[in-house]
Coordinates of C-alpha atoms in Angstrom, one line a residue:
Chain G
Q1 CA 15.6 -6.6 8.4
V2 CA 12.4 -8.3 7.3
Q3 CA 12.0 -9.0 3.5
L4 CA 8.9 -10.1 1.6
Q5 CA 8.9 -12.0 -1.7
E6 CA 5.7 -12.7 -3.6
S7 CA 5.4 -15.5 -6.1
G8 CA 2.7 -16.7 -8.4
P9 CA 1.9 -18.3 -11.8
G10 CA 2.3 -15.2 -13.8
L11 CA -0.5 -16.1 -16.2
A12 CA -4.0 -17.4 -15.4
K13 CA -7.0 -18.2 -17.5
P14 CA -10.4 -16.6 -16.9
S15 CA -12.5 -18.6 -14.4
E16 CA -9.4 -20.2 -12.8
T17 CA -8.3 -19.9 -9.2
L18 CA -5.2 -17.8 -8.6
S19 CA -2.9 -18.8 -5.8
L20 CA -0.1 -16.5 -4.6
T21 CA 2.5 -16.9 -1.9
C22 CA 4.4 -14.3 0.1
S23 CA 7.6 -15.6 1.7
V24 CA 8.7 -13.7 4.9
S25 CA 12.4 -13.7 5.7
G26 CA 14.6 -11.9 8.3
G27 CA 11.7 -11.6 10.7
S28 CA 8.8 -13.3 12.3
I29 CA 5.3 -13.6 11.0
T30 CA 4.0 -13.6 14.5
S31 CA 2.8 -10.5 16.3
Y32 CA 2.1 -8.6 13.1
Y33 CA -0.8 -8.0 10.7
W34 CA -0.1 -8.7 7.0
S35 CA -1.9 -7.5 3.9
W36 CA -2.2 -8.1 0.2
I37 CA -2.6 -5.2 -2.1
R38 CA -2.8 -5.0 -5.9
Q39 CA -2.1 -2.4 -8.4
S40 CA -3.4 -2.1 -11.9
P41 CA -3.4 0.8 -14.4
G42 CA -7.1 1.0 -14.4
K43 CA -7.9 0.9 -10.7
G44 CA -4.7 2.1 -9.0
L45 CA -3.8 0.6 -5.7
E46 CA -6.4 -1.6 -4.1
W47 CA -6.3 -3.2 -0.7
I48 CA -7.4 -6.9 -0.9
A49 CA -7.1 -8.3 2.6
S50 CA -5.4 -8.3 5.9
L51 CA -4.7 -11.0 8.4
Y52 CA -3.3 -11.2 11.9
Y53 CA -0.8 -14.1 12.4
S54 CA -3.2 -15.9 14.7
G55 CA -5.7 -16.0 11.9
S56 CA -8.1 -13.1 12.2
T57 CA -8.8 -11.8 8.7
K58 CA -10.4 -8.8 7.0
Y59 CA -11.4 -8.6 3.4
N60 CA -12.3 -5.9 0.9
P61 CA -16.0 -6.3 0.5
S62 CA -15.7 -6.0 -3.3
L63 CA -13.6 -9.1 -3.4
K64 CA -14.7 -11.0 -0.2
S65 CA -16.7 -13.6 -2.0
R66 CA -13.7 -14.7 -4.0
V67 CA -10.7 -14.2 -1.7
T68 CA -9.1 -16.2 1.0
M69 CA -6.0 -15.1 2.9
S70 CA -4.1 -17.5 5.1
V71 CA -0.9 -17.8 7.0
D72 CA 1.5 -20.6 7.6
P73 CA 3.8 -19.4 10.4
T74 CA 5.8 -22.7 10.5
M75 CA 6.8 -22.1 6.9
D76 CA 7.0 -18.3 7.3
H77 CA 4.7 -17.6 4.4
L78 CA 1.3 -16.0 3.6
S79 CA -1.1 -17.1 0.9
L80 CA -3.8 -15.5 -1.2
R81 CA -6.4 -17.4 -3.1
L82 CA -8.6 -15.6 -5.6
T83 CA -11.3 -17.7 -7.4
S84 CA -13.1 -17.1 -10.7
V85 CA -10.5 -14.7 -12.0
T86 CA -11.3 -12.3 -14.9
A87 CA -9.2 -9.8 -16.9
A88 CA -10.1 -7.3 -14.2
D89 CA -7.9 -9.2 -11.8
T90 CA -4.8 -8.5 -14.0
A91 CA -2.5 -6.6 -11.7
V92 CA 0.8 -6.5 -9.8
Y93 CA 0.1 -8.2 -6.4
Y94 CA 2.0 -7.0 -3.3
C95 CA 2.2 -8.4 0.2
A96 CA 3.0 -5.9 3.0
R97 CA 3.6 -5.9 6.7
L98 CA 1.4 -3.7 8.9
V99 CA 2.6 -2.0 12.0
G100 CA 0.9 0.1 14.7
D101 CA -0.8 -0.4 18.0
Y102 CA -4.4 -0.4 16.8
Y103 CA -4.3 1.5 13.5
H104 CA -1.9 -0.1 11.1
H105 CA 0.1 1.3 8.3
M106 CA 2.2 -0.7 5.8
D107 CA 5.9 -0.4 6.6
V108 CA 7.5 -3.1 4.5
W109 CA 6.4 -4.2 1.0
G110 CA 7.5 -7.0 -1.2
K111 CA 8.6 -6.4 -4.8
G112 CA 5.3 -7.6 -6.2
T113 CA 4.3 -10.4 -8.6
T114 CA 2.6 -9.7 -11.9
V115 CA -0.5 -11.6 -12.8
I116 CA -2.0 -11.5 -16.2
V117 CA -5.5 -13.1 -16.7
S118 CA -5.9 -14.0 -20.4
S119 CA -7.2 -17.0 -22.4
Chain E
D1 CA -15.8 3.4 1.4
I2 CA -13.7 6.4 2.3
Q3 CA -12.6 8.1 -1.0
M4 CA -9.2 9.6 -1.1
T5 CA -8.6 12.4 -3.6
Q6 CA -5.1 13.7 -4.4
S7 CA -4.2 16.9 -6.2
P8 CA -2.6 17.6 -8.5
S9 CA -2.4 14.5 -10.6
T10 CA 0.9 15.7 -12.1
L11 CA 3.3 18.2 -10.8
S12 CA 6.3 19.6 -12.7
A13 CA 9.1 21.0 -10.6
S14 CA 12.9 21.6 -10.6
V15 CA 15.7 20.4 -8.4
G16 CA 15.8 22.6 -5.3
D17 CA 12.1 23.5 -5.4
R18 CA 9.6 23.1 -2.6
V19 CA 6.5 21.2 -3.6
T20 CA 3.2 20.4 -1.8
I21 CA 0.8 17.6 -2.6
T22 CA -2.7 17.5 -1.2
C23 CA -4.9 14.6 -0.2
R24 CA -8.5 14.9 0.8
A25 CA -10.6 12.2 2.5
S26 CA -14.4 11.9 1.9
Q27 CA -14.9 11.7 5.7
S28 CA -12.8 12.3 8.8
I29 CA -9.9 9.9 9.3
S30 CA -8.3 11.7 12.2
T31 CA -4.6 11.4 11.5
W32 CA -4.6 7.8 10.2
L33 CA -3.0 8.7 6.9
A34 CA 0.2 7.5 5.3
W35 CA 2.2 8.8 2.3
Y36 CA 4.1 6.5 -0.1
Q37 CA 6.7 7.1 -2.8
Q38 CA 6.7 4.7 -5.8
K39 CA 9.2 4.6 -8.6
P40 CA 8.6 2.7 -11.9
G41 CA 8.7 -1.1 -11.5
K42 CA 9.1 -0.8 -7.7
A43 CA 6.9 -1.3 -4.7
P44 CA 5.6 1.7 -2.8
K45 CA 7.8 2.9 0.1
V46 CA 6.4 4.5 3.2
L47 CA 7.5 8.1 3.9
I48 CA 5.1 9.4 6.4
Y49 CA 2.6 7.7 8.7
Q50 CA 0.0 9.0 11.2
A51 CA -0.2 12.1 8.9
S52 CA 3.1 13.7 10.2
R53 CA 5.4 11.0 11.5
L54 CA 8.5 10.5 9.4
E55 CA 9.4 6.9 8.8
S56 CA 12.8 5.9 10.0
G57 CA 15.5 6.5 7.3
V58 CA 13.4 8.9 5.3
P59 CA 15.1 12.3 4.7
S60 CA 13.9 15.2 6.7
R61 CA 13.0 17.2 3.6
F62 CA 9.8 15.2 3.6
S63 CA 7.1 16.3 5.9
G64 CA 3.4 15.7 6.4
S65 CA 0.6 17.6 8.0
G66 CA -3.2 17.7 8.4
S67 CA -6.0 15.9 10.2
G68 CA -9.6 15.2 9.7
T69 CA -10.1 15.3 5.9
E70 CA -7.3 17.4 4.5
F71 CA -3.6 16.5 4.4
T72 CA -0.5 17.7 2.7
L73 CA 2.9 16.2 1.9
T74 CA 5.7 18.7 1.5
I75 CA 9.1 18.1 0.0
N76 CA 11.6 20.8 0.6
S77 CA 14.6 21.3 -1.7
L78 CA 13.7 18.6 -4.2
Q79 CA 16.5 16.2 -5.1
P80 CA 16.8 14.2 -8.3
D81 CA 15.9 11.0 -6.5
D82 CA 12.5 12.5 -5.5
F83 CA 11.0 12.4 -8.9
A84 CA 8.4 9.7 -8.6
T85 CA 4.8 9.0 -7.9
Y86 CA 3.3 9.7 -4.5
F87 CA 0.2 8.1 -3.0
C88 CA -1.8 8.8 0.2
Q89 CA -3.6 6.0 2.0
Q90 CA -6.1 6.1 4.8
Y91 CA -6.1 3.4 7.5
N92 CA -8.8 4.7 9.7
S93 CA -11.0 1.8 8.8
Y94 CA -10.4 -1.6 7.5
L95 CA -11.2 -0.9 4.0
F96 CA -7.9 0.7 3.3
T97 CA -8.1 3.1 0.4
F98 CA -5.5 5.0 -1.6
G99 CA -5.4 8.2 -3.5
Q100 CA -5.0 8.0 -7.3
G101 CA -1.4 9.3 -7.1
T102 CA 0.6 12.4 -8.0
K103 CA 3.3 12.1 -10.5
L104 CA 6.2 14.4 -9.8
E105 CA 8.0 15.3 -12.9
I106 CA 11.2 17.2 -13.7
K107 CA 10.4 20.6 -15.2

């Protein structure tokens, strides 16, 4: 059964670039869409980006100018890069697998990694 | 953006009760809606997808219905493990959006 595990720095300073990784085990990255979602007390659950293993990406317009999602199928992991972070980016960040023929829902989630943005 | 509005925000119920949570979309999403359960400190877990399809392994006391803009999640015969927060999420368009959540509490 596929399992996802997010990892990140835990703490970031304002204006820095945040880099997160999602390791995929027990299944293949290929033939699926993948997403990053974050959750904060103030904004609830917020979809950040989705990517097909071959590289096609979709981004939340509110974050698009600062976000890059990528995949490394040889290493079985996904990455998320968020530039110029502020306190508003403080959240638990999840990666998730999407399934479905054309419309995709999230069937497997990682446990999440907490990111605090503070000087 | 498609706005998702859940009601109620908090629901108090007892073991054995039947409860219903409602989710409304700001525009039609056909049946492209999922329901998730989340417990403190844990990731969301999918219960229902495509409005009414039960995810594998989810107990049959959970059911979903609706289409267009109005959807419901029903839990029959509440069990102690069901007290959690529930979210709806639309995936009709690629700006996925979530409801604000319904916290189901023990009465």
